[in-house]
Amino acid sequence: MELTRRDAAAALAAVGATGGVALTARRAGDDPDNAGGAADGEGGGDVPPNEESVRTSMAAVAAVIYPSEVDGVEAFVDRFLDGRLDGSTHADGLRSAVDELDDAARSWHGSPVADLPESDRDRFLREIGADTAEEDPDGTLAERVRYYVVNELLLALYASPTGGELVGLENPQGHPGGAESYQRGPR
Amino acid sequence: MSAGDAVRDVDRSPVPNADVCVVGAGPAGALVADRLASDYEVAVLDAGPRFDPVDRLARQERSIRPSYDRPDVWDVGGERDAHANSGEWFYPLNHARVKGVGGSTLHWQGMVMRLHEDDFASGTERGVGPDWPIDYADLRPYYAEAERELGVAGASDNPYAPPREEPHPMPAFEPSYSDSLFAEACEELGIDMHSVPNARNSEPYDGRSACVGYGTCQPVCPAGAKYDATVHVERAEGKGAAVIDRAPVQRLEHDADRVTAAVYATPDGTEHRQTADAFVVACGGVETPRLLLLSESDAYPDGLANSSGTVGKFFMDHLFAGVGGTLDEPTRQNHVGFYTSACDQFYDEADEEVGPFKLEFFNYAGPSPVEEALTGDDWGDELLDRLRDGYGTHVAMGGLVEQLPRSDSYVTLDDERTDDRGNPVPEVHWNVGDRALRTIERANEIQREVLEELGADIEWVAGPDATGPAYHHMGTTRMSADPAAGVVDADCRTHDLDNCWIASSSVFPTGGAMNPTLTIAALALRVADDVERRL
């Protein structure tokens, strides 16, 4: 099943992207004077130096954690990141988590995630604990990789129409797929 | 603009020469403010922030991601929202409310039924609980107005609903595919299904979008198709009302028979006094009694407006009853976050032993695949297999059940703990009683019957031992014609203070089993009329 430009746009529609809107890593209650702002569109402007490696590494992880029956993964991830790698603190957290993931891959296996064979990539993600960790934007490396890398990518896929259809649900939660599909029976 | 800038730039000084001060910018306060703002100087004070609409997608992401709890979605929690529990029944207060402009309508599901005629006369008609000092006919025109104000999608196909005078403002949402499965089983059993009124646009209404199916209605609608009280707050501001956010009212200053000022705090730590000719307290079923208790004085040593001793007493919620399972065929769940069919057939069979209850046919039974995908230690093909196994054949029925007002169910102050402003936090002591538990059993009985007729494997039952609250806080400043038996009179004006009204489900003498917000809205519109008459 091919992931399309529409899927990437839909995934962004589900989680927010344009205008610097993205979920901050801040947990509620950390700063009572700032309690009204889930978004943080401040800062940014220049493309950070690691932009390309972040995209490459994210696509490499997606190739492992997405099911084998989806195609077009690299382009889908790239378009999704067009919206997510904005000037937000979420984007900063994502970049840092990918950087640290690549550092760990170099240290343990001699090359960044994207250069590892796919089977080694899967094993490496499990070695650092990203499979069993609970996502936490402020947690350990495993928890941050789960939050900013693994779950970021799974959220993008399964909140998109193609990702939903893989499961049998063409209008998944988070996707504004209209108020008609719930009325239709199985095809 | 960041929220920090908002704190610095916003003028939170009191409104000079205000006619009306409304405390709380939820649906009740917003409707009162909107109704009065054209002709009067209105100041609205809210304890929480003004949320930026541009953040709604980010809040939706919080609602899906496992690292965020429900209170995190709208920034509830921390010292501002500290609270205590002391009853046998735990009450998850911070899951049950949102503080800020829009109030709890920001996270509500948006179901808007009218109470039934007998709900206003429980003592007379059912032999238990007090009668309301008003009846359905008194509220009926206000219900119609409230439906127009909120924007309600509904139909007149419910033979058990109380009489109405005009169609709903929008057509009802069409039944779901799973409704059609339930319909066959219900027909066999002689159980009637009908549409259900939603405060959610089935077509564009009032400048807001039709529902686009995000499926996260509760706790956030990024489309704005679900009504929330920011609609009326913005309209009131357009008419000249001043809305001051992050301005928790600390106490109501008063003399013997009038409120003179609402003393509120601001983020910079200063306190201000908002004076007005009339005060409308609209802080919901927990913070309303808390504010009155915090406003104790020599004249009112047990709390303001509490000559009856009933402030905080008779705390009620609706209880959930449900049964769910799986079929051996697709059921097409989790496309939308609201339900489209219900059954009120058994509601008016209520008596002393069994209370009123309503039944709901879910469109969101079983797990949401995207949420499931973010948990577990699998990915790739293995994860997809798990998602496919977990999704597709679930069915479920829910229902709400009335609990009676009880003297051992109340809200008071916990003098052992204070909030971020040094005020004692609310203590919820919740108890529901045997009639409510029997009613849950009766609802479960019918729900089981329907699911068995459908051929479902029943996998869970939310019965008396597994029930929980519906987050409808009611009863804590009850309405009564007798000043010795309630806090407010039939006009929702406090018996003790001539210029103080309460617009909230806290005035409900009994709760019925219908979601309360339409009744809150109708009462708020009625309060606005009474305030205007007396100004």
XYZ file of C-alpha atoms in Angstrom:
722
model
C 0.000 0.000 0.000
C 1.500 3.305 -1.106
C 1.898 6.163 1.335
C 1.040 9.350 -0.525
C 1.545 13.080 -0.255
C -2.047 13.198 0.992
C -1.126 10.810 3.811
C 1.717 13.042 4.925
C -0.527 16.095 4.794
C -3.188 14.191 6.742
C -0.679 13.112 9.362
C 0.359 16.718 9.797
C -3.272 17.758 10.013
C -3.653 15.341 12.879
C -0.759 16.562 14.948
C -0.174 20.126 13.910
C 2.621 21.520 11.854
C 2.236 24.841 10.123
C 3.062 28.196 11.631
C 5.404 26.703 14.170
C 2.635 24.901 15.998
C 3.885 21.773 17.647
C 3.510 20.138 20.961
C 6.064 21.268 23.445
C 7.899 18.850 25.621
C 6.813 20.787 28.663
C 4.461 18.885 30.880
C 1.373 20.622 32.235
C 1.963 22.429 35.470
C 5.681 22.940 34.999
C 5.192 26.645 34.601
C 1.937 28.015 35.927
C 2.587 31.416 34.362
C 2.741 29.785 30.960
C -0.166 27.424 31.422
C -2.110 28.638 28.420
C 0.413 27.740 25.786
C 0.757 24.248 24.405
C 2.396 25.657 21.321
C 5.722 27.303 21.029
C 6.454 28.986 17.775
C 9.379 31.042 18.951
C 12.913 30.920 17.683
C 14.278 29.150 14.673
C 14.598 30.483 11.188
C 17.854 28.980 9.906
C 18.003 25.332 8.911
C 20.030 23.504 11.575
C 23.200 21.774 10.327
C 21.925 18.289 11.107
C 18.661 18.669 9.160
C 19.533 16.145 6.462
C 20.917 13.531 8.812
C 17.823 13.816 10.996
C 15.611 13.183 7.975
C 17.760 10.283 6.795
C 17.806 8.669 10.220
C 14.061 9.084 10.726
C 13.391 7.457 7.344
C 15.766 4.641 8.239
C 13.923 3.983 11.502
C 10.579 4.148 9.687
C 11.762 1.473 7.292
C 12.106 -0.829 10.299
C 9.056 0.064 12.356
C 6.548 0.445 9.489
C 4.896 -2.719 8.216
C 6.412 -4.284 5.116
C 3.315 -3.757 3.034
C 3.649 0.031 2.890
C 5.672 1.701 0.136
C 6.846 5.262 -0.306
C 8.140 5.476 3.263
C 11.077 7.791 2.644
C 9.058 10.419 0.782
C 6.244 10.178 3.355
C 8.621 10.725 6.269
C 10.347 13.560 4.470
C 7.086 15.383 3.816
C 5.886 14.764 7.347
C 9.104 16.231 8.715
C 8.685 19.292 6.491
C 5.938 20.227 8.916
C 7.379 18.866 12.132
C 10.923 20.220 11.939
C 9.833 23.781 12.569
C 11.091 26.201 15.161
C 9.304 24.539 18.046
C 10.744 22.964 21.155
C 9.253 19.705 19.907
C 11.440 19.949 16.803
C 14.459 20.643 19.007
C 13.667 17.564 21.071
C 13.276 15.480 17.939
C 16.626 16.616 16.535
C 18.392 15.967 19.835
C 16.905 12.503 20.202
C 17.949 11.552 16.664
C 21.442 12.956 17.218
C 21.847 10.933 20.378
C 20.457 7.861 18.685
C 23.024 8.226 15.907
C 25.805 8.808 18.437
C 24.849 5.601 20.197
C 24.729 3.726 16.886
C 28.217 4.970 16.013
C 29.515 4.047 19.412
C 27.970 0.554 19.473
C 27.976 -0.407 15.805
C 30.408 1.981 14.123
C 27.971 3.890 11.938
C 24.818 6.033 12.196
C 21.424 4.390 12.156
C 20.838 4.944 8.457
C 24.030 3.101 7.512
C 23.201 -0.016 9.510
C 21.688 -2.988 7.682
C 17.959 -3.160 8.379
C 18.201 -6.177 10.679
C 20.939 -4.476 12.732
C 18.832 -1.296 12.891
C 15.948 -3.257 14.382
C 18.268 -4.957 16.865
C 19.933 -1.661 17.780
C 16.599 0.039 18.507
C 15.759 -2.836 20.824
C 19.238 -2.757 22.402
C 18.744 0.827 23.471
C 15.314 -0.105 24.849
C 13.081 1.872 22.494
C 10.744 -1.117 22.158
C 9.954 -1.517 25.856
C 10.322 2.122 26.961
C 7.271 4.234 27.666
C 7.429 7.477 25.726
C 8.581 10.472 27.723
C 9.850 13.720 26.166
C 11.917 14.418 29.282
C 13.042 10.890 30.047
C 15.996 8.621 29.384
C 17.409 8.204 25.893
C 15.192 5.154 25.349
C 12.110 7.080 26.498
C 12.960 10.068 24.346
C 13.651 7.904 21.309
C 10.309 6.240 21.916
C 8.625 9.668 22.107
C 10.402 11.665 19.391
C 11.351 8.928 16.949
C 9.385 5.677 17.245
C 6.018 7.031 18.372
C 6.415 10.155 16.254
C 6.652 7.938 13.191
C 3.938 5.501 14.291
C 1.599 8.413 15.033
C 2.257 9.847 11.573
C 1.480 6.519 9.906
C -1.534 5.352 11.859
C -3.246 8.767 11.941
C -3.083 8.877 8.136
C -5.774 7.410 5.857
C -3.436 4.778 4.411
C -2.196 3.783 7.854
C -5.790 3.567 9.048
C -6.812 1.483 6.068
C -4.084 -1.014 6.858
C -6.062 -1.731 10.021
C -9.475 -1.424 8.384
C -10.310 2.110 9.486
C -10.090 4.712 6.734
C -10.817 7.613 9.072
C -8.523 7.025 12.054
C -8.614 9.123 15.200
C -6.815 12.404 14.572
C -7.623 12.446 10.854
C -10.386 14.818 9.749
C -11.840 12.308 7.339
C -15.411 13.580 7.423
C -18.617 12.508 9.125
C -19.730 9.936 6.576
C -17.434 6.931 6.874
C -18.917 5.905 10.252
C -22.238 5.360 8.484
C -20.852 2.957 5.894
C -20.730 -0.787 6.316
C -17.726 -2.967 5.554
C -16.587 -3.109 1.937
C 2.199 35.690 20.866
C 3.366 33.340 23.531
C 1.407 32.819 26.711
C 4.160 34.582 28.634
C 3.616 37.703 26.553
C -0.084 37.444 27.243
C 0.612 37.519 30.954
C 2.683 40.681 30.608
C 0.540 42.631 28.165
C -3.010 41.957 29.250
C -4.739 44.566 31.373
C -6.291 42.685 34.256
C -7.463 45.698 36.186
C -11.105 45.830 37.290
C -13.810 47.211 35.034
C -14.935 50.643 36.280
C -18.638 51.014 36.952
C -19.492 47.425 36.132
C -23.164 46.539 36.322
C -22.609 42.803 36.373
C -19.682 40.654 37.481
C -19.741 37.066 36.266
C -17.408 34.626 37.996
C -16.498 31.795 35.632
C -16.272 31.761 31.819
C -17.747 28.318 31.224
C -21.048 27.847 29.394
C -23.247 29.328 32.132
C -21.124 32.424 32.699
C -20.557 32.930 28.975
C -24.268 32.790 28.172
C -25.154 35.206 30.970
C -22.422 37.604 29.866
C -23.457 37.431 26.226
C -27.105 38.017 27.063
C -26.392 41.093 29.198
C -23.385 42.637 27.453
C -25.338 44.716 24.933
C -27.056 46.807 27.582
C -24.806 46.567 30.626
C -21.171 46.845 31.636
C -20.180 43.230 32.201
C -16.944 41.921 33.707
C -16.151 38.193 33.524
C -13.443 36.711 35.743
C -12.003 33.261 35.131
C -9.449 31.365 37.182
C -7.806 29.773 34.162
C -6.183 30.990 30.960
C -7.524 32.042 27.619
C -6.452 29.133 25.428
C -5.102 29.890 21.968
C -7.275 28.148 19.347
C -4.161 27.544 17.260
C -3.000 25.049 19.911
C -5.918 22.684 19.470
C -4.083 20.232 17.219
C -1.277 20.076 19.730
C -3.845 19.375 22.443
C -5.331 16.686 20.246
C -1.897 15.091 19.987
C -1.706 15.089 23.773
C -5.057 13.311 23.881
C -3.668 10.507 21.679
C -0.134 10.140 23.049
C 0.287 7.849 26.052
C 2.623 10.136 27.987
C -0.137 12.641 28.621
C -3.013 12.071 31.017
C -6.420 13.538 30.410
C -5.818 16.582 32.692
C -2.658 17.433 30.699
C -4.705 18.084 27.548
C -6.045 21.360 28.935
C -3.272 22.044 31.478
C -5.292 21.018 34.510
C -3.354 20.096 37.622
C -0.598 21.399 39.822
C -1.043 23.471 42.935
C -3.736 25.647 41.353
C -5.999 22.615 41.053
C -5.018 20.691 44.166
C -7.922 18.881 45.790
C -8.711 16.201 48.327
C -10.935 13.136 48.510
C -12.454 11.863 51.730
C -15.387 9.684 50.745
C -15.650 5.954 50.154
C -15.871 6.710 46.461
C -12.797 8.273 44.873
C -13.594 11.300 42.751
C -11.017 12.142 40.015
C -11.750 15.857 40.085
C -9.009 17.025 37.737
C -10.147 14.574 35.068
C -13.595 16.088 35.392
C -13.008 19.769 34.724
C -11.151 22.356 32.703
C -10.255 25.752 34.110
C -10.070 28.531 31.587
C -12.133 30.500 29.111
C -14.654 27.990 27.792
C -14.579 25.903 30.954
C -15.403 22.230 30.845
C -17.142 22.538 27.465
C -13.602 22.520 26.077
C -13.353 18.811 26.937
C -17.002 17.690 27.098
C -18.530 15.231 24.691
C -21.335 17.596 23.711
C -24.488 15.589 24.436
C -27.455 17.879 25.087
C -30.730 16.331 26.217
C -33.544 18.059 28.042
C -34.442 16.729 31.463
C -37.760 14.898 31.555
C -40.856 16.386 33.162
C -40.676 13.963 36.098
C -37.086 14.990 36.791
C -38.454 18.285 38.093
C -40.803 16.468 40.484
C -38.869 13.473 41.738
C -40.441 13.610 45.202
C -43.982 13.755 43.870
C -43.653 11.416 40.902
C -41.020 8.932 42.084
C -41.362 9.184 45.850
C -37.740 10.118 46.494
C -35.691 13.321 46.577
C -36.952 16.881 46.525
C -39.079 18.476 43.817
C -37.543 21.396 41.969
C -39.292 24.729 42.678
C -39.731 25.093 38.908
C -41.176 22.645 36.437
C -40.487 21.656 32.865
C -42.916 24.262 31.513
C -40.935 27.035 33.233
C -37.757 25.931 31.519
C -39.208 24.826 28.193
C -38.785 28.119 26.282
C -35.275 28.452 27.662
C -34.423 24.949 26.490
C -35.412 25.983 22.966
C -33.273 29.116 23.241
C -30.363 27.133 24.615
C -30.581 24.712 21.693
C -30.342 27.627 19.290
C -27.487 29.236 21.182
C -25.359 26.103 21.429
C -26.345 24.765 18.018
C -27.953 21.376 18.506
C -28.259 18.685 15.843
C -31.279 16.560 16.630
C -34.526 15.048 15.401
C -38.032 14.622 16.780
C -38.059 10.830 16.540
C -37.728 10.186 20.278
C -41.155 9.209 21.634
C -39.866 9.343 25.205
C -38.480 12.889 25.110
C -40.437 15.684 26.781
C -42.655 17.828 24.545
C -40.925 20.365 22.361
C -42.219 23.276 20.354
C -39.959 23.399 17.323
C -37.405 21.287 15.472
C -33.780 21.297 16.535
C -31.654 23.946 14.833
C -29.808 21.339 12.751
C -30.701 17.884 11.448
C -29.531 14.970 13.559
C -26.411 13.048 12.621
C -27.281 9.967 10.618
C -27.168 6.642 12.467
C -23.906 4.734 12.342
C -23.310 1.372 10.711
C -23.147 -0.230 14.155
C -26.473 1.418 15.029
C -27.961 -0.642 12.203
C -26.625 -3.819 13.819
C -28.080 -2.802 17.174
C -31.395 -1.917 15.514
C -32.009 -5.499 14.435
C -31.377 -6.832 17.925
C -33.454 -4.107 19.566
C -36.352 -4.755 17.227
C -36.370 -8.400 18.252
C -36.450 -7.349 21.902
C -39.035 -4.591 21.533
C -36.505 -1.925 22.495
C -36.821 1.446 20.746
C -33.817 3.288 19.366
C -33.886 6.948 18.405
C -31.548 9.779 17.504
C -29.674 11.746 20.106
C -29.164 15.533 20.307
C -25.567 16.626 19.797
C -24.113 20.101 20.404
C -22.017 19.446 17.345
C -22.607 20.822 13.903
C -24.111 18.372 11.436
C -23.859 21.253 8.959
C -22.161 24.659 9.142
C -23.839 26.665 11.901
C -23.265 30.039 13.469
C -20.035 30.601 11.560
C -18.573 27.297 12.711
C -17.615 24.282 10.625
C -19.594 21.072 10.308
C -18.037 18.055 12.022
C -15.071 16.787 10.006
C -14.584 13.565 11.937
C -11.392 14.078 13.933
C -12.768 11.497 16.349
C -11.360 13.152 19.472
C -14.484 15.094 20.552
C -13.764 14.299 24.143
C -11.376 15.973 25.089
C -10.783 18.326 22.160
C -12.418 19.274 18.858
C -9.821 20.947 16.628
C -12.504 21.861 14.067
C -14.678 23.910 16.414
C -17.701 21.909 15.225
C -18.429 20.888 18.798
C -19.883 23.781 20.759
C -17.764 25.237 23.480
C -18.321 28.334 25.540
C -15.600 30.349 23.824
C -18.363 30.992 21.265
C -20.358 33.069 23.743
C -17.325 34.537 25.456
C -16.170 35.969 22.136
C -19.669 37.175 21.323
C -19.948 38.866 24.719
C -16.590 40.546 24.189
C -17.809 41.749 20.808
C -20.647 43.481 22.625
C -18.260 45.130 25.061
C -17.898 42.659 27.937
C -14.465 42.514 29.566
C -13.155 38.997 30.126
C -10.224 38.726 32.500
C -8.414 35.383 32.449
C -6.020 33.962 35.065
C -7.996 35.865 37.630
C -9.117 33.380 40.290
C -11.664 34.951 42.608
C -10.423 34.590 46.160
C -13.559 35.659 47.968
C -16.751 37.625 47.583
C -16.843 40.689 49.808
C -20.296 41.470 51.105
C -22.469 43.129 53.670
C -25.507 41.541 55.237
C -27.633 41.307 52.112
C -25.454 42.231 49.126
C -22.215 41.161 47.507
C -20.045 44.239 47.087
C -16.924 42.993 45.302
C -15.203 39.957 43.863
C -11.601 39.959 45.048
C -9.399 38.295 42.446
C -5.728 37.511 42.071
C -3.671 38.028 38.918
C -0.523 36.294 37.626
C 1.716 39.105 38.870
C 0.581 38.374 42.416
C -1.579 41.411 42.971
C -5.169 41.365 44.160
C -7.952 43.468 42.696
C -11.544 44.209 43.655
C -14.232 44.019 40.982
C -17.296 45.863 42.177
C -20.671 45.550 40.456
C -24.373 45.919 41.061
C -25.045 42.241 40.406
C -22.904 39.130 40.750
C -23.409 35.833 38.955
C -21.387 32.923 40.287
C -20.892 30.335 37.546
C -17.993 28.167 38.693
C -19.509 24.701 38.455
C -20.524 22.227 41.120
C -17.241 22.208 43.047
C -15.691 25.670 42.821
C -19.035 27.453 43.352
C -19.586 26.093 46.873
C -15.864 26.440 47.538
C -15.956 30.157 46.727
C -18.975 30.666 48.989
C -17.261 28.773 51.816
C -14.056 30.798 51.297
C -16.150 33.973 51.637
C -17.184 33.326 55.232
C -17.579 36.380 57.468
C -18.994 37.420 60.809
C -22.339 37.827 59.083
C -22.021 34.404 57.429
C -19.722 32.349 59.666
C -20.538 29.088 57.874
C -19.940 30.491 54.413
C -21.595 33.100 52.262
C -25.233 32.481 51.315
C -25.223 29.524 53.672
C -27.948 30.346 56.176
C -29.553 27.053 55.178
C -26.375 25.111 55.871
C -26.674 23.456 52.463
C -23.721 25.055 50.659
C -21.577 22.152 49.443
C -24.131 19.545 50.508
C -25.802 16.991 48.220
C -22.974 16.613 45.731
C -24.186 14.405 42.872
C -22.872 12.988 39.624
C -24.252 10.586 37.056
C -22.917 7.064 37.168
C -21.823 5.080 34.150
C -23.303 1.676 33.347
C -22.004 -0.259 30.367
C -21.496 -3.606 28.674
C -19.158 -4.373 25.782
C -17.937 -7.266 23.715
C -17.108 -8.453 20.232
C -19.029 -9.854 17.288
C -17.806 -12.177 14.564
C -18.262 -9.431 11.966
C -16.939 -5.889 11.360
C -18.560 -3.144 13.426
C -16.801 -0.056 12.023
C -15.960 1.702 15.295
C -13.845 4.768 16.124
C -14.506 6.843 13.009
C -16.136 9.545 15.148
C -16.042 10.343 18.838
C -19.758 10.726 19.493
C -22.780 8.467 19.485
C -25.789 8.755 17.223
C -28.465 6.535 18.765
C -29.884 6.153 22.236
C -32.789 4.621 24.127
C -34.838 6.580 26.664
C -37.583 3.937 26.824
C -36.946 2.977 30.431
C -36.260 6.458 31.777
C -39.708 7.260 33.106
C -40.205 3.878 34.777
C -38.199 5.347 37.659
C -39.549 4.991 41.177
C -38.277 4.818 44.737
C -36.266 1.668 44.110
C -34.790 2.257 40.650
C -33.831 5.660 39.283
C -34.081 7.035 35.773
C -31.448 5.909 33.301
C -30.703 6.331 29.626
C -28.950 3.964 27.256
C -26.380 4.802 24.574
C -25.189 2.805 21.557
C -21.475 3.487 21.148
C -19.683 4.319 17.901
C -16.295 4.072 19.617
C -16.240 0.638 21.222
C -12.885 -1.067 21.579
C -9.404 0.304 21.100
C -8.430 3.150 18.811
C -5.702 1.726 16.529
C -3.574 4.867 16.560
C -3.516 4.927 20.365
C -2.770 1.216 20.478
C 0.093 1.682 18.019
C 1.914 3.926 20.494
C 2.016 1.313 23.239
C 3.462 -2.186 23.317
C 6.923 -3.503 22.519
C 6.287 -4.437 18.905
C 6.561 -2.642 15.579
C 6.612 -3.444 11.907
C 4.487 -6.379 10.743
C 4.040 -7.674 14.269
C 2.478 -4.401 15.391
C 0.178 -4.299 12.380
C -0.974 -7.839 13.155
C -1.750 -6.807 16.730
C -3.693 -3.747 15.571
C -5.697 -5.833 13.114
C -6.472 -8.403 15.802
C -7.552 -5.692 18.230
C -9.692 -3.565 15.949
C -12.848 -4.131 14.027
C -15.431 -6.241 15.830
C -16.135 -4.430 19.110
C -19.570 -3.275 20.202
C -20.621 -1.547 23.404
C -23.518 0.123 25.110
C -23.223 2.771 27.761
C -25.687 4.560 29.935
C -26.095 7.169 32.624
C -27.848 6.598 35.911
C -29.233 9.058 38.445
C -27.898 9.262 41.957
C -30.018 10.916 44.607
C -28.900 13.860 46.707
C -27.488 12.522 49.975
C -26.292 14.240 53.101
C -23.150 12.063 53.090
C -22.134 13.286 49.636
C -20.704 16.781 49.737
C -17.978 19.282 48.855
C -16.219 21.159 51.623
C -12.852 22.800 52.310
C -9.775 20.806 53.268
C -8.145 22.960 55.900
C -5.009 20.804 55.832
C -4.002 21.756 52.297
C -3.903 24.998 50.359
C -3.706 25.873 46.682
C -1.190 28.127 44.902
C -2.891 31.184 46.421
C -2.967 29.855 49.954
C -6.671 28.985 49.962
C -7.950 25.676 51.369
C -8.498 23.203 48.518
C -11.858 21.585 47.755
C -12.498 18.278 49.434
C -14.908 15.983 47.615
C -16.734 13.435 49.744
C -18.734 11.432 47.249
C -21.260 8.740 47.987
C -23.921 7.407 45.653
C -26.353 5.165 47.545
C -28.054 1.834 46.871
C -30.738 3.135 44.509
C -28.062 4.257 42.054
C -26.372 0.852 42.291
C -29.672 -0.948 41.695
C -30.258 1.292 38.696
C -26.878 0.380 37.256
C -27.825 -3.300 37.619
C -31.094 -2.692 35.798
C -29.296 -0.840 32.981
C -26.733 -3.668 32.746
C -29.552 -6.201 32.514
C -30.958 -4.534 29.385
C -27.511 -3.916 27.913
C -26.612 -7.607 28.340
C -29.887 -8.630 26.764
C -29.188 -6.489 23.697
C -25.608 -7.687 23.297
C -26.641 -11.315 23.714
C -29.344 -10.862 21.083
C -26.622 -9.442 18.819
C -24.602 -12.596 19.393
C -21.756 -10.753 21.089
C -19.124 -12.343 23.284
C -19.422 -10.106 26.328
C -15.971 -9.003 27.468
C -16.636 -6.335 30.050
C -19.399 -5.027 32.284
C -19.291 -1.678 34.050
C -21.619 -2.639 36.849
C -22.014 -1.409 40.430
C -18.469 -2.523 41.279
C -16.829 -0.978 38.221
C -18.817 2.182 37.668
C -17.467 5.705 37.686
C -18.646 9.289 37.479
C -19.692 11.007 34.252
C -18.017 14.252 35.375
C -21.304 16.085 35.894
C -20.985 17.990 39.167
C -24.388 18.838 40.567
C -26.368 19.742 43.651
C -24.022 21.694 45.905
C -25.985 24.965 46.037
C -29.416 23.533 45.554
C -32.491 25.413 44.442
C -35.418 25.505 46.852
C -38.433 27.709 47.469
C -37.721 27.272 51.189
C -34.773 29.415 52.369
C -34.107 26.849 55.082
C -33.718 24.018 52.551
C -31.619 25.486 49.761
C -29.121 28.147 48.718
C -30.955 29.729 45.783
C -34.605 30.399 45.040
C -36.553 29.439 41.945
C -34.841 32.245 40.024
C -31.400 30.943 41.043
C -30.888 34.023 43.192
C -29.394 33.358 46.603
C -31.891 33.524 49.452
C -29.409 35.448 51.577
C -28.067 38.064 49.156
C -30.258 40.240 46.985
C -27.771 40.757 44.167
C -26.163 37.340 43.840
C -27.239 34.590 41.422
C -25.791 31.164 40.791
C -25.759 29.815 37.227
C -24.542 26.239 37.412
C -25.546 22.611 37.763
C -24.807 23.229 41.430
C -28.405 24.491 41.717
C -29.948 21.164 40.564
C -31.995 19.720 43.468
C -31.916 16.325 41.714
C -29.877 15.285 38.717
C -32.053 13.093 36.525
C -29.956 10.958 34.209
C -29.511 13.301 31.288
C -26.248 15.120 30.558
C -26.652 18.440 32.367
C -25.228 21.111 30.075
C -28.377 21.956 28.131
C -30.179 22.454 31.451
C -27.253 24.547 32.721
C -27.532 26.689 29.580
C -31.310 27.054 29.885
C -31.023 28.068 33.541
C -28.260 30.545 32.671
C -30.462 32.246 30.089
C -33.213 32.389 32.689
C -30.786 33.885 35.218
C -29.832 36.556 32.687
C -33.493 37.513 32.323
C -33.907 37.762 36.091
C -30.746 39.827 36.517
C -31.960 42.191 33.826
C -35.351 42.527 35.470
C -33.750 43.520 38.748
C -30.996 45.820 37.530
